[in-house]
Amino acid sequence: MSETNNTFKKAPKRKAEKARTVSVSPEMRQAYADLITEKATKQESYGRHLPGTETKR
């Protein structure tokens, strides 16, 4: 156990990978935005019908 100096060394930093980009048409971008807003409105209306955060005793 005389070689403990290598045990707690930091790992070398990794090189950052290049980000992958995707180009979409404006129609697809609008369709995706519509999907997000539709999902948000569904979640909001669903949450409206749930019982409140009040605790029952």
PDB file of N, CA and C in Angstrom:
ATOM      1  N   MET A   1       0.820  -1.194   0.000  1.00  0.00           N
ATOM      2  CA  MET A   1       0.000   0.000   0.000  1.00  0.00           C
ATOM      3  C   MET A   1       0.856   1.247   0.000  1.00  0.00           C
ATOM      4  N   SER A   2       2.061   1.126  -0.464  1.00  0.00           N
ATOM      5  CA  SER A   2       2.926   2.297  -0.509  1.00  0.00           C
ATOM      6  C   SER A   2       2.636   3.174  -1.730  1.00  0.00           C
ATOM      7  N   GLU A   3       1.874   2.672  -2.702  1.00  0.00           N
ATOM      8  CA  GLU A   3       1.582   3.450  -3.908  1.00  0.00           C
ATOM      9  C   GLU A   3       0.156   4.004  -3.871  1.00  0.00           C
ATOM     10  N   THR A   4      -0.174   4.755  -2.858  1.00  0.00           N
ATOM     11  CA  THR A   4      -1.512   5.339  -2.754  1.00  0.00           C
ATOM     12  C   THR A   4      -1.594   6.685  -3.448  1.00  0.00           C
ATOM     13  N   ASN A   5      -0.484   7.205  -3.982  1.00  0.00           N
ATOM     14  CA  ASN A   5      -0.517   8.512  -4.625  1.00  0.00           C
ATOM     15  C   ASN A   5      -1.312   8.503  -5.931  1.00  0.00           C
ATOM     16  N   ASN A   6      -1.516   7.361  -6.577  1.00  0.00           N
ATOM     17  CA  ASN A   6      -2.301   7.290  -7.804  1.00  0.00           C
ATOM     18  C   ASN A   6      -3.778   7.008  -7.533  1.00  0.00           C
ATOM     19  N   THR A   7      -4.126   6.681  -6.325  1.00  0.00           N
ATOM     20  CA  THR A   7      -5.486   6.257  -6.017  1.00  0.00           C
ATOM     21  C   THR A   7      -6.487   7.392  -6.119  1.00  0.00           C
ATOM     22  N   PHE A   8      -6.159   8.553  -5.613  1.00  0.00           N
ATOM     23  CA  PHE A   8      -7.125   9.628  -5.505  1.00  0.00           C
ATOM     24  C   PHE A   8      -6.873  10.766  -6.477  1.00  0.00           C
ATOM     25  N   LYS A   9      -6.299  10.483  -7.637  1.00  0.00           N
ATOM     26  CA  LYS A   9      -6.061  11.524  -8.631  1.00  0.00           C
ATOM     27  C   LYS A   9      -7.326  11.768  -9.438  1.00  0.00           C
ATOM     28  N   LYS A  10      -7.488  13.002  -9.903  1.00  0.00           N
ATOM     29  CA  LYS A  10      -8.634  13.334 -10.741  1.00  0.00           C
ATOM     30  C   LYS A  10      -8.484  12.677 -12.110  1.00  0.00           C
ATOM     31  N   ALA A  11      -9.618  12.334 -12.684  1.00  0.00           N
ATOM     32  CA  ALA A  11      -9.617  11.762 -14.025  1.00  0.00           C
ATOM     33  C   ALA A  11      -9.317  12.871 -15.029  1.00  0.00           C
ATOM     34  N   PRO A  12      -8.652  12.560 -16.118  1.00  0.00           N
ATOM     35  CA  PRO A  12      -8.384  13.598 -17.123  1.00  0.00           C
ATOM     36  C   PRO A  12      -9.681  14.081 -17.752  1.00  0.00           C
ATOM     37  N   LYS A  13      -9.722  15.341 -18.109  1.00  0.00           N
ATOM     38  CA  LYS A  13     -10.926  15.922 -18.700  1.00  0.00           C
ATOM     39  C   LYS A  13     -11.106  15.407 -20.115  1.00  0.00           C
ATOM     40  N   ARG A  14     -12.364  15.177 -20.468  1.00  0.00           N
ATOM     41  CA  ARG A  14     -12.676  14.715 -21.822  1.00  0.00           C
ATOM     42  C   ARG A  14     -12.808  15.906 -22.750  1.00  0.00           C
ATOM     43  N   LYS A  15     -12.499  15.663 -24.006  1.00  0.00           N
ATOM     44  CA  LYS A  15     -12.694  16.702 -25.008  1.00  0.00           C
ATOM     45  C   LYS A  15     -14.183  16.797 -25.313  1.00  0.00           C
ATOM     46  N   ALA A  16     -14.665  17.995 -25.473  1.00  0.00           N
ATOM     47  CA  ALA A  16     -16.077  18.204 -25.769  1.00  0.00           C
ATOM     48  C   ALA A  16     -16.374  17.741 -27.186  1.00  0.00           C
ATOM     49  N   GLU A  17     -17.458  17.005 -27.314  1.00  0.00           N
ATOM     50  CA  GLU A  17     -17.865  16.551 -28.644  1.00  0.00           C
ATOM     51  C   GLU A  17     -18.638  17.665 -29.338  1.00  0.00           C
ATOM     52  N   LYS A  18     -18.573  17.641 -30.647  1.00  0.00           N
ATOM     53  CA  LYS A  18     -19.322  18.623 -31.401  1.00  0.00           C
ATOM     54  C   LYS A  18     -20.809  18.301 -31.287  1.00  0.00           C
ATOM     55  N   ALA A  19     -21.607  19.341 -31.107  1.00  0.00           N
ATOM     56  CA  ALA A  19     -23.053  19.156 -30.991  1.00  0.00           C
ATOM     57  C   ALA A  19     -23.645  18.843 -32.348  1.00  0.00           C
ATOM     58  N   ARG A  20     -24.625  17.976 -32.341  1.00  0.00           N
ATOM     59  CA  ARG A  20     -25.313  17.649 -33.583  1.00  0.00           C
ATOM     60  C   ARG A  20     -26.488  18.600 -33.742  1.00  0.00           C
ATOM     61  N   THR A  21     -26.627  19.129 -34.906  1.00  0.00           N
ATOM     62  CA  THR A  21     -27.724  20.059 -35.164  1.00  0.00           C
ATOM     63  C   THR A  21     -28.671  19.448 -36.180  1.00  0.00           C
ATOM     64  N   VAL A  22     -29.920  19.792 -36.035  1.00  0.00           N
ATOM     65  CA  VAL A  22     -30.942  19.320 -36.951  1.00  0.00           C
ATOM     66  C   VAL A  22     -31.654  20.538 -37.511  1.00  0.00           C
ATOM     67  N   SER A  23     -31.771  20.593 -38.816  1.00  0.00           N
ATOM     68  CA  SER A  23     -32.499  21.706 -39.421  1.00  0.00           C
ATOM     69  C   SER A  23     -33.858  21.196 -39.870  1.00  0.00           C
ATOM     70  N   VAL A  24     -34.893  21.927 -39.461  1.00  0.00           N
ATOM     71  CA  VAL A  24     -36.250  21.538 -39.822  1.00  0.00           C
ATOM     72  C   VAL A  24     -36.918  22.696 -40.556  1.00  0.00           C
ATOM     73  N   SER A  25     -37.929  22.345 -41.283  1.00  0.00           N
ATOM     74  CA  SER A  25     -38.651  23.364 -42.034  1.00  0.00           C
ATOM     75  C   SER A  25     -39.498  24.207 -41.080  1.00  0.00           C
ATOM     76  N   PRO A  26     -39.862  25.404 -41.496  1.00  0.00           N
ATOM     77  CA  PRO A  26     -40.712  26.242 -40.638  1.00  0.00           C
ATOM     78  C   PRO A  26     -42.054  25.584 -40.319  1.00  0.00           C
ATOM     79  N   GLU A  27     -42.574  24.772 -41.241  1.00  0.00           N
ATOM     80  CA  GLU A  27     -43.835  24.083 -40.977  1.00  0.00           C
ATOM     81  C   GLU A  27     -43.671  23.069 -39.856  1.00  0.00           C
ATOM     82  N   MET A  28     -42.583  22.333 -39.874  1.00  0.00           N
ATOM     83  CA  MET A  28     -42.326  21.356 -38.822  1.00  0.00           C
ATOM     84  C   MET A  28     -42.104  22.049 -37.485  1.00  0.00           C
ATOM     85  N   ARG A  29     -41.420  23.170 -37.500  1.00  0.00           N
ATOM     86  CA  ARG A  29     -41.188  23.931 -36.275  1.00  0.00           C
ATOM     87  C   ARG A  29     -42.509  24.420 -35.688  1.00  0.00           C
ATOM     88  N   GLN A  30     -43.407  24.896 -36.549  1.00  0.00           N
ATOM     89  CA  GLN A  30     -44.716  25.360 -36.090  1.00  0.00           C
ATOM     90  C   GLN A  30     -45.550  24.195 -35.564  1.00  0.00           C
ATOM     91  N   ALA A  31     -45.470  23.050 -36.236  1.00  0.00           N
ATOM     92  CA  ALA A  31     -46.213  21.875 -35.784  1.00  0.00           C
ATOM     93  C   ALA A  31     -45.727  21.431 -34.413  1.00  0.00           C
ATOM     94  N   TYR A  32     -44.433  21.487 -34.188  1.00  0.00           N
ATOM     95  CA  TYR A  32     -43.872  21.111 -32.890  1.00  0.00           C
ATOM     96  C   TYR A  32     -44.298  22.102 -31.815  1.00  0.00           C
ATOM     97  N   ALA A  33     -44.307  23.385 -32.135  1.00  0.00           N
ATOM     98  CA  ALA A  33     -44.750  24.398 -31.175  1.00  0.00           C
ATOM     99  C   ALA A  33     -46.218  24.187 -30.831  1.00  0.00           C
ATOM    100  N   ASP A  34     -47.039  23.851 -31.824  1.00  0.00           N
ATOM    101  CA  ASP A  34     -48.454  23.576 -31.582  1.00  0.00           C
ATOM    102  C   ASP A  34     -48.628  22.354 -30.684  1.00  0.00           C
ATOM    103  N   LEU A  35     -47.820  21.339 -30.920  1.00  0.00           N
ATOM    104  CA  LEU A  35     -47.884  20.137 -30.099  1.00  0.00           C
ATOM    105  C   LEU A  35     -47.550  20.443 -28.644  1.00  0.00           C
ATOM    106  N   ILE A  36     -46.550  21.269 -28.427  1.00  0.00           N
ATOM    107  CA  ILE A  36     -46.156  21.633 -27.067  1.00  0.00           C
ATOM    108  C   ILE A  36     -47.273  22.414 -26.376  1.00  0.00           C
ATOM    109  N   THR A  37     -47.864  23.369 -27.061  1.00  0.00           N
ATOM    110  CA  THR A  37     -48.937  24.150 -26.449  1.00  0.00           C
ATOM    111  C   THR A  37     -50.164  23.289 -26.178  1.00  0.00           C
ATOM    112  N   GLU A  38     -50.466  22.362 -27.091  1.00  0.00           N
ATOM    113  CA  GLU A  38     -51.595  21.457 -26.876  1.00  0.00           C
ATOM    114  C   GLU A  38     -51.370  20.575 -25.654  1.00  0.00           C
ATOM    115  N   LYS A  39     -50.150  20.083 -25.522  1.00  0.00           N
ATOM    116  CA  LYS A  39     -49.819  19.241 -24.376  1.00  0.00           C
ATOM    117  C   LYS A  39     -49.921  20.034 -23.078  1.00  0.00           C
ATOM    118  N   ALA A  40     -49.485  21.288 -23.099  1.00  0.00           N
ATOM    119  CA  ALA A  40     -49.548  22.129 -21.903  1.00  0.00           C
ATOM    120  C   ALA A  40     -50.993  22.409 -21.517  1.00  0.00           C
ATOM    121  N   THR A  41     -51.863  22.657 -22.487  1.00  0.00           N
ATOM    122  CA  THR A  41     -53.263  22.920 -22.156  1.00  0.00           C
ATOM    123  C   THR A  41     -53.955  21.668 -21.631  1.00  0.00           C
ATOM    124  N   LYS A  42     -53.610  20.501 -22.183  1.00  0.00           N
ATOM    125  CA  LYS A  42     -54.176  19.251 -21.668  1.00  0.00           C
ATOM    126  C   LYS A  42     -53.739  19.019 -20.230  1.00  0.00           C
ATOM    127  N   GLN A  43     -52.466  19.270 -19.934  1.00  0.00           N
ATOM    128  CA  GLN A  43     -51.954  19.079 -18.582  1.00  0.00           C
ATOM    129  C   GLN A  43     -52.629  20.038 -17.612  1.00  0.00           C
ATOM    130  N   GLU A  44     -52.855  21.268 -18.054  1.00  0.00           N
ATOM    131  CA  GLU A  44     -53.508  22.262 -17.208  1.00  0.00           C
ATOM    132  C   GLU A  44     -54.948  21.861 -16.912  1.00  0.00           C
ATOM    133  N   SER A  45     -55.684  21.423 -17.930  1.00  0.00           N
ATOM    134  CA  SER A  45     -57.072  21.034 -17.711  1.00  0.00           C
ATOM    135  C   SER A  45     -57.158  19.766 -16.870  1.00  0.00           C
ATOM    136  N   TYR A  46     -56.203  18.880 -16.996  1.00  0.00           N
ATOM    137  CA  TYR A  46     -56.169  17.669 -16.176  1.00  0.00           C
ATOM    138  C   TYR A  46     -55.916  18.034 -14.717  1.00  0.00           C
ATOM    139  N   GLY A  47     -54.994  18.962 -14.485  1.00  0.00           N
ATOM    140  CA  GLY A  47     -54.663  19.370 -13.124  1.00  0.00           C
ATOM    141  C   GLY A  47     -55.797  20.115 -12.451  1.00  0.00           C
ATOM    142  N   ARG A  48     -56.658  20.719 -13.226  1.00  0.00           N
ATOM    143  CA  ARG A  48     -57.780  21.455 -12.673  1.00  0.00           C
ATOM    144  C   ARG A  48     -58.765  20.535 -11.973  1.00  0.00           C
ATOM    145  N   HIS A  49     -58.880  19.303 -12.454  1.00  0.00           N
ATOM    146  CA  HIS A  49     -59.857  18.369 -11.904  1.00  0.00           C
ATOM    147  C   HIS A  49     -59.302  17.499 -10.788  1.00  0.00           C
ATOM    148  N   LEU A  50     -58.038  17.637 -10.493  1.00  0.00           N
ATOM    149  CA  LEU A  50     -57.456  16.863  -9.402  1.00  0.00           C
ATOM    150  C   LEU A  50     -57.774  17.534  -8.082  1.00  0.00           C
ATOM    151  N   PRO A  51     -57.832  16.757  -7.004  1.00  0.00           N
ATOM    152  CA  PRO A  51     -58.071  17.388  -5.708  1.00  0.00           C
ATOM    153  C   PRO A  51     -56.890  18.273  -5.326  1.00  0.00           C
ATOM    154  N   GLY A  52     -57.152  19.233  -4.487  1.00  0.00           N
ATOM    155  CA  GLY A  52     -56.118  20.182  -4.085  1.00  0.00           C
ATOM    156  C   GLY A  52     -55.056  19.531  -3.216  1.00  0.00           C
ATOM    157  N   THR A  53     -54.113  20.332  -2.789  1.00  0.00           N
ATOM    158  CA  THR A  53     -53.020  19.819  -1.971  1.00  0.00           C
ATOM    159  C   THR A  53     -53.384  19.775  -0.491  1.00  0.00           C
ATOM    160  N   GLU A  54     -54.667  19.997  -0.197  1.00  0.00           N
ATOM    161  CA  GLU A  54     -55.102  19.947   1.187  1.00  0.00           C
ATOM    162  C   GLU A  54     -55.008  18.519   1.700  1.00  0.00           C
ATOM    163  N   THR A  55     -54.602  18.384   2.953  1.00  0.00           N
ATOM    164  CA  THR A  55     -54.509  17.048   3.532  1.00  0.00           C
ATOM    165  C   THR A  55     -55.809  16.728   4.251  1.00  0.00           C
ATOM    166  N   LYS A  56     -56.273  15.505   4.092  1.00  0.00           N
ATOM    167  CA  LYS A  56     -57.506  15.079   4.762  1.00  0.00           C
ATOM    168  C   LYS A  56     -57.131  14.451   6.081  1.00  0.00           C
ATOM    169  N   ARG A  57     -57.943  14.740   7.112  1.00  0.00           N
ATOM    170  CA  ARG A  57     -57.650  14.179   8.437  1.00  0.00           C
ATOM    171  C   ARG A  57     -58.659  13.151   8.820  1.00  0.00           C
TER     172      ARG A  57
END
